[in-house]
Amino acid sequence: MSKIKNISNNNPSEYLYGEIDLKDILSTILREKKIILFTTFTSGLLAFFYLLNARPIWNGSFEILIQEEVANKSGEINPLIGKFTGSLGQNSNETLKKILKSPLVLKPVYEYVQNYSSENNLSTKNNFESWSEKHLNIDFTESSSVLKINYLSSDKNLILNALNLISNEYQDYSKQEKEYRLNKTISYLINQKKIMKIKSSKSQEAFNDFSIKNGLGNLDGIVNLDKTNTIKSLGNISFKSSSTQRFKSQFLALEELEAEYIRLSSAYKPESKEMKFLKRKIETLRNSLKKPSEILLKFNDLSAAKERDEVLLSKVSEELEILKLEKLNSPDPWKIISEPTLDEDKIFPKESSTLLIFIFVGILISLLIAILKEKVSDKIFTKNGINSLIKCDLIETIYNHEADLSIEIINKITKNDQEVGLINYSNLDNNFLNKLLKQNLNLVGEDINNLKDFNKIILLIEKGFITSKELKII
């Protein structure tokens, strides 16, 4: 099939170079289908051999529940001490993940894997960091304390053995961690008990001395040392009934002495020995009662301090005994909630996705080869390509297998004009070309300077036959 162009300076083509024509792309695919099919088939074949020789990677996993119990037991008794002891061992999830993935915990597993790999001709060139990054994945499941451990390897037996070792190491680590925290808490409470014992003894002594000095014990002047009724709620301490009674009896005694002085004044002179003695006794008792409120406030402070120290000492002692009992029992390790198992399907390579990727890449490469091939040949295969390089209008299309129709079309164009030139850039056979030349057409050779000798020029172009260089010359 050839195209006849009418060379003219009017109505130039408006073909845009940057525009993508899907028809042109489709025609390129059809023209270069052999290259595309061959390249795609080769890519599929490469994918087959790749899948045949690729070492499969399998995945195994188990889940473990991370438990924090030591701190909670202390906190149930005393929240303040519970917070302190809890902070000794609790870690954030990210910190715990780093610890559990570190040589501190997993070095025995790494050494086992290295020995196993060496004995079974597997790769052993990884150091600990690259081994853990390549083969081990540790992460908490969403919004929970469940830790999931995944291990990747090409050896199924190694996966299960490694996972079992990891689970054992994690349980051992959890027991060691709990024992460490128990010992740390017990040591802290022992020190606190010593401090509180000394402090409680001093506050008790200060309270006793003040009570005896000011007569604030029982009526006989001795402080009640029975602690059964002395420990009360902190912040809710009141005066003992004996101390209140003590001041009451003193005021009553003062009233009685004053009444006795008045009664005896009628019988004795003020200068008498009896009256002077009674007066001194009244003054002494009266002086002792000048500041009862200050004495009572001091008594209250000392009593509160004594009882507070006794309560704290009692609580510390109680916590210490509970944790000592806890230490006698072996700490429970973290619980394995799903045993190490191997996934049924390998995670690499995936046959379907690998084949699709190879075929897709093969198609892209084949299209690139086809486009480059046509680009290097410099041949023009599209009407848009022709229009972009020459300013002329398409008149008619003639067909190599329809000579009579083609000659009729030529005659309509020439209208028996004797000075019509023919520039042939087509693959017409010689018989057809000779028939055209008999229709008053003059074949123009390579010397295009002769074009000025003709009134009309017919440019006969066949796609895929003419090059852009030839069209630029015209």
Short mmCIF file of C-alpha atoms in Angstrom, two decimals:
data_model
loop_
_atom_site.label_atom_id
_atom_site.label_comp_id
_atom_site.label_asym_id
_atom_site.label_seq_id
_atom_site.Cartn_x
_atom_site.Cartn_y
_atom_site.Cartn_z
CA MET A 1 0.00 0.00 0.00
CA SER A 2 1.39 3.40 -1.03
CA LYS A 3 0.30 6.95 -0.34
CA ILE A 4 0.19 9.71 -2.95
CA LYS A 5 1.10 13.13 -1.63
CA ASN A 6 0.41 16.48 -3.25
CA ILE A 7 3.38 18.72 -2.48
CA SER A 8 2.19 22.16 -1.49
CA ASN A 9 3.12 24.95 0.88
CA ASN A 10 -0.48 25.28 2.05
CA ASN A 11 -2.15 23.55 5.01
CA PRO A 12 0.92 22.18 6.75
CA SER A 13 0.52 19.21 9.07
CA GLU A 14 -0.30 19.92 12.73
CA TYR A 15 1.32 16.76 14.02
CA LEU A 16 2.66 17.19 17.53
CA TYR A 17 5.88 15.39 18.44
CA GLY A 18 5.13 14.98 22.12
CA GLU A 19 1.71 13.41 21.60
CA ILE A 20 1.34 9.69 22.21
CA ASP A 21 -0.69 7.83 19.58
CA LEU A 22 -1.95 4.50 20.86
CA LYS A 23 -2.54 3.35 17.31
CA ASP A 24 1.13 3.92 16.51
CA ILE A 25 2.14 1.91 19.57
CA LEU A 26 -0.22 -0.88 18.60
CA SER A 27 1.11 -0.90 15.04
CA THR A 28 4.67 -1.08 16.41
CA ILE A 29 3.68 -4.11 18.48
CA LEU A 30 2.13 -5.79 15.46
CA ARG A 31 5.13 -5.06 13.25
CA GLU A 32 7.63 -6.27 15.83
CA LYS A 33 5.52 -9.09 17.24
CA LYS A 34 8.26 -11.65 16.62
CA ILE A 35 10.72 -9.75 18.80
CA ILE A 36 8.09 -9.18 21.47
CA LEU A 37 6.92 -12.79 21.52
CA PHE A 38 10.48 -14.12 21.55
CA THR A 39 11.58 -11.81 24.37
CA THR A 40 8.46 -12.54 26.43
CA PHE A 41 8.87 -16.28 25.92
CA THR A 42 12.53 -16.01 26.93
CA SER A 43 11.55 -14.11 30.10
CA GLY A 44 9.05 -16.80 31.01
CA LEU A 45 11.70 -19.46 30.40
CA LEU A 46 14.15 -17.58 32.63
CA ALA A 47 11.47 -17.37 35.33
CA PHE A 48 10.96 -21.13 35.10
CA PHE A 49 14.68 -21.85 35.51
CA TYR A 50 14.92 -19.28 38.31
CA LEU A 51 12.05 -20.91 40.22
CA LEU A 52 13.57 -24.33 39.56
CA ASN A 53 16.93 -23.37 41.05
CA ALA A 54 15.95 -20.78 43.69
CA ARG A 55 16.41 -21.94 47.28
CA PRO A 56 13.01 -21.68 49.01
CA ILE A 57 12.68 -19.64 52.20
CA TRP A 58 10.32 -20.91 54.90
CA ASN A 59 8.88 -19.19 57.95
CA GLY A 60 8.19 -20.52 61.44
CA SER A 61 6.80 -18.73 64.47
CA PHE A 62 5.56 -18.92 68.05
CA GLU A 63 3.92 -16.51 70.50
CA ILE A 64 4.85 -15.77 74.10
CA LEU A 65 3.00 -13.75 76.75
CA ILE A 66 5.14 -11.13 78.46
CA GLN A 67 4.15 -11.00 82.17
CA GLU A 68 5.07 -8.43 84.84
CA GLU A 69 4.12 -9.79 88.28
CA VAL A 70 6.73 -8.94 90.93
CA ALA A 71 5.99 -5.23 90.96
CA ASN A 72 2.25 -5.80 91.17
CA LYS A 73 2.48 -7.90 94.34
CA SER A 74 4.44 -5.18 96.15
CA GLY A 75 2.13 -2.49 94.83
CA GLU A 76 -0.94 -4.23 96.26
CA ILE A 77 0.46 -3.62 99.75
CA ASN A 78 2.08 -0.22 99.35
CA PRO A 79 1.64 1.71 96.09
CA LEU A 80 4.72 3.86 96.73
CA ILE A 81 7.05 0.91 97.19
CA GLY A 82 5.25 -0.91 94.40
CA LYS A 83 6.17 1.91 92.01
CA PHE A 84 9.77 1.83 93.13
CA THR A 85 10.20 -1.93 92.83
CA GLY A 86 8.25 -2.01 89.57
CA SER A 87 10.62 0.48 87.99
CA LEU A 88 13.55 -1.85 88.64
CA GLY A 89 12.53 -4.29 85.90
CA GLN A 90 9.84 -2.85 83.67
CA ASN A 91 10.87 -1.89 80.16
CA SER A 92 9.02 -0.32 77.27
CA ASN A 93 8.06 -2.63 74.43
CA GLU A 94 10.74 -1.20 72.14
CA THR A 95 13.44 -1.56 74.79
CA LEU A 96 12.34 -5.10 75.56
CA LYS A 97 12.40 -6.01 71.86
CA LYS A 98 15.98 -4.78 71.58
CA ILE A 99 17.01 -6.77 74.65
CA LEU A 100 15.33 -9.95 73.41
CA LYS A 101 17.02 -9.58 70.01
CA SER A 102 20.46 -8.89 71.50
CA PRO A 103 23.41 -11.26 72.07
CA LEU A 104 22.67 -11.05 75.81
CA VAL A 105 19.74 -13.41 75.24
CA LEU A 106 20.25 -14.99 71.81
CA LYS A 107 23.97 -15.69 71.66
CA PRO A 108 23.48 -19.46 72.36
CA VAL A 109 20.93 -19.60 69.52
CA TYR A 110 23.30 -17.84 67.13
CA GLU A 111 26.12 -20.23 67.99
CA TYR A 112 23.85 -23.23 67.43
CA VAL A 113 22.74 -21.88 64.04
CA GLN A 114 26.35 -21.29 63.00
CA ASN A 115 27.36 -24.85 63.93
CA TYR A 116 24.29 -26.35 62.24
CA SER A 117 24.88 -24.31 59.07
CA SER A 118 28.52 -25.36 58.95
CA GLU A 119 27.62 -29.03 59.28
CA ASN A 120 24.89 -28.84 56.61
CA ASN A 121 26.75 -26.71 54.03
CA LEU A 122 24.63 -23.61 54.64
CA SER A 123 25.90 -20.06 54.61
CA THR A 124 27.79 -19.19 57.83
CA LYS A 125 29.24 -15.79 56.89
CA ASN A 126 26.75 -13.72 58.88
CA ASN A 127 27.79 -11.94 62.06
CA PHE A 128 25.24 -11.72 64.88
CA GLU A 129 23.71 -8.41 63.75
CA SER A 130 23.22 -9.44 60.12
CA TRP A 131 21.94 -12.86 61.19
CA SER A 132 19.29 -11.39 63.48
CA GLU A 133 18.23 -8.80 60.89
CA LYS A 134 18.03 -11.34 58.06
CA HIS A 135 16.45 -14.32 59.82
CA LEU A 136 14.67 -13.04 62.94
CA ASN A 137 11.60 -10.85 63.30
CA ILE A 138 10.23 -9.93 66.75
CA ASP A 139 7.21 -7.73 67.35
CA PHE A 140 4.26 -7.28 69.70
CA THR A 141 0.83 -8.02 68.33
CA GLU A 142 -1.34 -4.93 68.20
CA SER A 143 -2.38 -3.49 71.61
CA SER A 144 -1.31 -6.53 73.62
CA SER A 145 1.53 -8.03 75.66
CA VAL A 146 1.84 -10.97 73.27
CA LEU A 147 5.20 -11.15 71.52
CA LYS A 148 5.36 -12.97 68.16
CA ILE A 149 8.70 -14.38 67.01
CA ASN A 150 9.29 -15.31 63.35
CA TYR A 151 12.35 -17.16 62.05
CA LEU A 152 13.22 -17.43 58.34
CA SER A 153 15.48 -20.02 56.76
CA SER A 154 15.79 -22.37 53.81
CA ASP A 155 16.12 -25.34 56.20
CA LYS A 156 12.88 -26.46 57.88
CA ASN A 157 14.61 -28.42 60.64
CA LEU A 158 16.79 -25.43 61.49
CA ILE A 159 13.72 -23.21 61.81
CA LEU A 160 12.00 -25.46 64.35
CA ASN A 161 15.19 -26.10 66.31
CA ALA A 162 16.04 -22.39 66.41
CA LEU A 163 12.51 -21.45 67.53
CA ASN A 164 12.58 -24.01 70.34
CA LEU A 165 15.94 -22.67 71.50
CA ILE A 166 14.67 -19.09 71.36
CA SER A 167 11.58 -19.98 73.42
CA ASN A 168 13.80 -21.66 76.05
CA GLU A 169 16.16 -18.68 76.17
CA TYR A 170 13.27 -16.25 76.57
CA GLN A 171 11.77 -18.27 79.41
CA ASP A 172 15.15 -18.49 81.15
CA TYR A 173 15.64 -14.76 80.71
CA SER A 174 12.20 -14.04 82.18
CA LYS A 175 12.98 -16.16 85.27
CA GLN A 176 16.36 -14.49 85.73
CA GLU A 177 14.77 -11.08 85.33
CA LYS A 178 12.10 -11.85 87.93
CA GLU A 179 14.68 -13.24 90.37
CA TYR A 180 16.82 -10.14 89.90
CA ARG A 181 13.88 -7.89 90.61
CA LEU A 182 12.87 -9.95 93.67
CA ASN A 183 16.39 -9.75 95.08
CA LYS A 184 16.57 -6.04 94.34
CA THR A 185 13.24 -5.44 96.06
CA ILE A 186 14.13 -7.56 99.08
CA SER A 187 17.47 -5.76 99.45
CA TYR A 188 15.70 -2.41 99.29
CA LEU A 189 13.11 -3.44 101.90
CA ILE A 190 15.79 -4.81 104.26
CA ASN A 191 17.57 -1.45 104.18
CA GLN A 192 14.28 0.38 104.67
CA LYS A 193 13.38 -1.85 107.63
CA LYS A 194 16.68 -1.01 109.33
CA ILE A 195 16.14 2.70 108.78
CA MET A 196 12.49 2.58 109.92
CA LYS A 197 13.38 0.50 112.99
CA ILE A 198 15.91 3.09 114.17
CA LYS A 199 13.51 5.94 113.38
CA SER A 200 10.60 4.24 115.16
CA SER A 201 12.76 3.56 118.22
CA LYS A 202 13.84 7.20 118.41
CA SER A 203 10.29 8.53 118.03
CA GLN A 204 9.06 6.09 120.69
CA GLU A 205 11.82 7.19 123.07
CA ALA A 206 11.10 10.88 122.48
CA PHE A 207 7.42 10.31 123.09
CA ASN A 208 8.05 8.38 126.31
CA ASP A 209 10.49 10.98 127.69
CA PHE A 210 8.08 13.85 127.02
CA SER A 211 5.12 11.97 128.49
CA ILE A 212 6.97 11.05 131.68
CA LYS A 213 8.40 14.55 132.07
CA ASN A 214 4.99 16.16 131.74
CA GLY A 215 3.05 13.50 133.57
CA LEU A 216 1.03 12.55 130.47
CA GLY A 217 1.07 8.80 131.02
CA ASN A 218 -1.37 6.94 133.28
CA LEU A 219 -2.32 8.53 136.53
CA ASP A 220 0.69 6.98 138.21
CA GLY A 221 2.99 8.88 135.83
CA ILE A 222 4.13 5.82 133.81
CA VAL A 223 3.59 5.79 130.03
CA ASN A 224 1.54 2.88 128.73
CA LEU A 225 3.94 0.80 126.59
CA ASP A 226 1.27 -1.57 125.30
CA LYS A 227 1.20 -1.06 121.50
CA THR A 228 -2.04 -2.90 120.92
CA ASN A 229 -4.13 0.26 121.02
CA THR A 230 -1.51 2.76 119.92
CA ILE A 231 -1.32 2.04 116.13
CA LYS A 232 -4.06 4.07 114.47
CA SER A 233 -4.61 5.39 110.98
CA LEU A 234 -1.99 7.90 109.87
CA GLY A 235 -3.44 11.39 109.97
CA ASN A 236 -6.25 10.33 112.38
CA ILE A 237 -4.41 10.30 115.72
CA SER A 238 -6.11 11.70 118.89
CA PHE A 239 -4.98 12.18 122.51
CA LYS A 240 -4.97 9.15 124.72
CA SER A 241 -7.63 9.13 127.38
CA SER A 242 -4.96 8.81 130.11
CA SER A 243 -3.31 12.10 129.12
CA THR A 244 -6.60 13.97 129.03
CA GLN A 245 -7.58 12.46 132.37
CA ARG A 246 -4.18 13.50 133.75
CA PHE A 247 -4.83 17.20 133.14
CA LYS A 248 -8.39 16.91 134.40
CA SER A 249 -7.27 15.46 137.70
CA GLN A 250 -4.68 18.24 138.08
CA PHE A 251 -7.33 20.93 137.65
CA LEU A 252 -9.55 19.13 140.17
CA ALA A 253 -6.64 18.89 142.58
CA LEU A 254 -6.01 22.63 142.18
CA GLU A 255 -9.65 23.37 142.96
CA GLU A 256 -9.53 21.16 146.04
CA LEU A 257 -6.32 22.83 147.31
CA GLU A 258 -7.76 26.31 146.79
CA ALA A 259 -10.95 25.30 148.63
CA GLU A 260 -8.87 23.85 151.46
CA TYR A 261 -6.82 27.11 151.67
CA ILE A 262 -10.02 29.15 152.00
CA ARG A 263 -11.39 26.78 154.63
CA LEU A 264 -8.19 26.84 156.73
CA SER A 265 -7.74 30.62 156.45
CA SER A 266 -10.45 31.07 159.04
CA ALA A 267 -8.53 28.99 161.55
CA TYR A 268 -4.90 29.82 160.74
CA LYS A 269 -3.00 32.99 160.17
CA PRO A 270 -1.46 33.50 156.68
CA GLU A 271 2.02 33.44 158.24
CA SER A 272 1.40 30.06 159.78
CA LYS A 273 3.48 27.12 158.70
CA GLU A 274 0.44 25.16 157.48
CA MET A 275 -0.89 28.02 155.35
CA LYS A 276 2.52 28.75 153.77
CA PHE A 277 2.98 25.10 152.81
CA LEU A 278 -0.52 24.94 151.28
CA LYS A 279 0.08 28.17 149.38
CA ARG A 280 3.35 26.89 147.89
CA LYS A 281 1.60 23.70 146.83
CA ILE A 282 -1.18 25.69 145.10
CA GLU A 283 1.34 27.93 143.29
CA THR A 284 3.37 24.93 142.09
CA LEU A 285 0.30 23.20 140.72
CA ARG A 286 -0.96 26.43 139.17
CA ASN A 287 2.41 27.04 137.42
CA SER A 288 2.35 23.55 135.95
CA LEU A 289 -1.01 24.35 134.35
CA LYS A 290 -0.03 27.70 132.78
CA LYS A 291 0.63 26.26 129.29
CA PRO A 292 -1.42 23.07 128.94
CA SER A 293 -2.27 23.74 125.26
CA GLU A 294 1.40 23.95 124.23
CA ILE A 295 2.18 20.75 126.11
CA LEU A 296 -0.80 18.97 124.51
CA LEU A 297 0.23 20.09 120.96
CA LYS A 298 3.77 18.85 121.51
CA PHE A 299 2.40 15.62 122.91
CA ASN A 300 0.15 15.25 119.82
CA ASP A 301 3.08 15.75 117.38
CA LEU A 302 5.26 13.22 119.16
CA SER A 303 2.43 10.72 119.37
CA ALA A 304 1.64 11.10 115.63
CA ALA A 305 5.31 10.69 114.67
CA LYS A 306 5.61 7.60 116.88
CA GLU A 307 2.50 5.95 115.42
CA ARG A 308 3.41 6.88 111.81
CA ASP A 309 6.83 5.30 112.17
CA GLU A 310 5.29 2.21 113.76
CA VAL A 311 2.80 1.85 110.85
CA LEU A 312 5.52 2.23 108.20
CA LEU A 313 7.78 -0.24 109.99
CA SER A 314 4.93 -2.71 110.19
CA LYS A 315 4.12 -2.38 106.47
CA VAL A 316 7.75 -2.70 105.37
CA SER A 317 8.16 -5.79 107.55
CA GLU A 318 4.98 -7.28 106.12
CA GLU A 319 6.09 -6.67 102.50
CA LEU A 320 9.51 -8.08 103.21
CA GLU A 321 8.07 -11.34 104.58
CA ILE A 322 5.73 -11.70 101.57
CA LEU A 323 8.59 -11.27 99.09
CA LYS A 324 10.77 -13.70 101.03
CA LEU A 325 8.00 -16.27 100.68
CA GLU A 326 7.74 -15.41 96.99
CA LYS A 327 11.45 -16.01 96.57
CA LEU A 328 11.11 -19.50 98.02
CA ASN A 329 8.90 -20.41 95.04
CA SER A 330 10.52 -20.63 91.62
CA PRO A 331 9.32 -17.63 89.54
CA ASP A 332 6.98 -18.55 86.71
CA PRO A 333 8.52 -17.94 83.26
CA TRP A 334 6.70 -16.16 80.46
CA LYS A 335 3.97 -18.37 79.04
CA ILE A 336 4.25 -19.88 75.57
CA ILE A 337 0.74 -19.43 74.14
CA SER A 338 1.51 -20.99 70.74
CA GLU A 339 4.17 -23.62 70.19
CA PRO A 340 6.82 -23.21 67.45
CA THR A 341 5.22 -24.19 64.14
CA LEU A 342 6.25 -24.10 60.49
CA ASP A 343 4.06 -22.36 57.87
CA GLU A 344 2.71 -24.68 55.19
CA ASP A 345 3.58 -22.35 52.31
CA LYS A 346 7.02 -20.99 51.67
CA ILE A 347 7.35 -17.22 51.70
CA PHE A 348 9.89 -17.12 48.86
CA PRO A 349 9.81 -17.47 45.94
CA LYS A 350 6.14 -17.08 45.04
CA GLU A 351 5.63 -18.83 41.67
CA SER A 352 2.74 -16.73 40.36
CA SER A 353 4.12 -13.33 41.36
CA THR A 354 7.65 -14.23 40.17
CA LEU A 355 6.36 -15.41 36.78
CA LEU A 356 4.24 -12.27 36.35
CA ILE A 357 7.19 -10.03 37.21
CA PHE A 358 9.49 -11.79 34.72
CA ILE A 359 6.87 -11.65 31.96
CA PHE A 360 6.08 -8.00 32.66
CA VAL A 361 9.77 -7.07 32.58
CA GLY A 362 10.18 -9.14 29.38
CA ILE A 363 7.34 -7.25 27.67
CA LEU A 364 8.83 -3.90 28.68
CA ILE A 365 12.27 -4.92 27.41
CA SER A 366 10.82 -6.24 24.14
CA LEU A 367 8.89 -3.01 23.55
CA LEU A 368 12.04 -1.01 24.23
CA ILE A 369 14.00 -3.20 21.76
CA ALA A 370 11.27 -2.82 19.11
CA ILE A 371 11.17 0.96 19.48
CA LEU A 372 14.98 1.25 19.41
CA LYS A 373 15.14 -1.05 16.37
CA GLU A 374 12.75 1.16 14.39
CA LYS A 375 14.49 4.26 15.66
CA VAL A 376 17.90 3.00 14.47
CA SER A 377 16.49 1.95 11.07
CA ASP A 378 15.26 5.56 10.59
CA LYS A 379 12.27 4.22 8.67
CA ILE A 380 8.91 5.89 9.07
CA PHE A 381 6.00 3.56 9.75
CA THR A 382 3.19 6.00 10.59
CA LYS A 383 1.23 8.68 8.84
CA ASN A 384 1.87 11.04 11.73
CA GLY A 385 5.59 10.50 11.29
CA ILE A 386 5.39 11.38 7.61
CA ASN A 387 3.22 14.45 8.24
CA SER A 388 5.67 15.73 10.81
CA LEU A 389 8.51 15.84 8.27
CA ILE A 390 6.93 17.06 5.02
CA LYS A 391 4.43 19.79 4.16
CA CYS A 392 1.98 18.14 1.78
CA ASP A 393 -1.51 16.77 1.66
CA LEU A 394 -2.53 13.16 1.28
CA ILE A 395 -4.38 12.78 -2.03
CA GLU A 396 -5.12 9.10 -2.44
CA THR A 397 -4.04 5.65 -1.43
CA ILE A 398 -3.12 3.10 -4.12
CA TYR A 399 -2.66 -0.63 -3.72
CA ASN A 400 -0.02 -2.83 -5.30
CA HIS A 401 -2.50 -5.61 -6.04
CA GLU A 402 -5.06 -3.34 -7.76
CA ALA A 403 -3.18 -1.88 -10.74
CA ASP A 404 -6.22 -0.79 -12.78
CA LEU A 405 -7.77 1.14 -9.91
CA SER A 406 -4.43 2.74 -9.12
CA ILE A 407 -3.91 3.86 -12.78
CA GLU A 408 -7.40 5.38 -12.80
CA ILE A 409 -6.57 7.34 -9.67
CA ILE A 410 -3.31 8.60 -11.24
CA ASN A 411 -5.12 9.75 -14.39
CA LYS A 412 -7.58 11.77 -12.31
CA ILE A 413 -4.67 13.51 -10.64
CA THR A 414 -2.60 14.24 -13.75
CA LYS A 415 -5.51 15.09 -16.08
CA ASN A 416 -3.31 14.25 -19.09
CA ASP A 417 -0.79 16.89 -18.03
CA GLN A 418 2.50 16.07 -19.78
CA GLU A 419 4.74 17.71 -17.17
CA VAL A 420 4.06 15.63 -14.08
CA GLY A 421 6.97 14.28 -12.08
CA LEU A 422 6.87 11.12 -9.98
CA ILE A 423 9.06 10.67 -6.87
CA ASN A 424 8.89 7.04 -5.86
CA TYR A 425 9.61 6.01 -2.27
CA SER A 426 7.69 2.76 -2.31
CA ASN A 427 8.26 -0.91 -2.87
CA LEU A 428 6.11 -1.20 -6.01
CA ASP A 429 7.08 -4.03 -8.34
CA ASN A 430 8.58 -3.08 -11.72
CA ASN A 431 5.52 -4.08 -13.80
CA PHE A 432 3.25 -1.86 -11.77
CA LEU A 433 5.75 0.99 -11.88
CA ASN A 434 6.09 0.69 -15.70
CA LYS A 435 2.30 0.89 -16.08
CA LEU A 436 2.27 4.08 -14.04
CA LEU A 437 5.04 5.64 -16.12
CA LYS A 438 2.98 5.07 -19.26
CA GLN A 439 0.37 7.47 -17.84
CA ASN A 440 2.38 10.57 -18.80
CA LEU A 441 4.44 10.39 -15.58
CA ASN A 442 8.12 11.23 -15.54
CA LEU A 443 10.15 9.40 -12.92
CA VAL A 444 12.38 11.78 -10.96
CA GLY A 445 15.73 10.26 -9.97
CA GLU A 446 17.99 11.06 -7.06
CA ASP A 447 18.67 14.57 -8.41
CA ILE A 448 15.75 16.50 -6.95
CA ASN A 449 16.97 19.73 -8.61
CA ASN A 450 14.95 18.62 -11.65
CA LEU A 451 11.69 19.14 -9.76
CA LYS A 452 11.42 22.71 -11.09
CA ASP A 453 10.90 21.33 -14.61
CA PHE A 454 7.47 19.90 -13.70
CA ASN A 455 4.11 21.57 -13.17
CA LYS A 456 2.97 18.83 -10.82
CA ILE A 457 4.89 16.40 -8.68
CA ILE A 458 3.44 13.21 -7.24
CA LEU A 459 5.24 11.84 -4.18
CA LEU A 460 4.60 8.12 -3.87
CA ILE A 461 5.39 7.01 -0.28
CA GLU A 462 5.14 3.61 1.34
CA LYS A 463 5.25 3.36 5.17
CA GLY A 464 8.24 1.43 6.38
CA PHE A 465 10.15 2.02 3.17
CA ILE A 466 11.07 5.69 3.31
CA THR A 467 13.43 7.12 5.93
CA SER A 468 13.19 10.41 7.76
CA LYS A 469 16.48 11.47 6.17
CA GLU A 470 14.99 11.09 2.67
CA LEU A 471 11.89 13.03 3.62
CA LYS A 472 13.95 15.86 5.10
CA ILE A 473 15.86 16.12 1.81
CA ILE A 474 12.63 16.44 -0.13
#
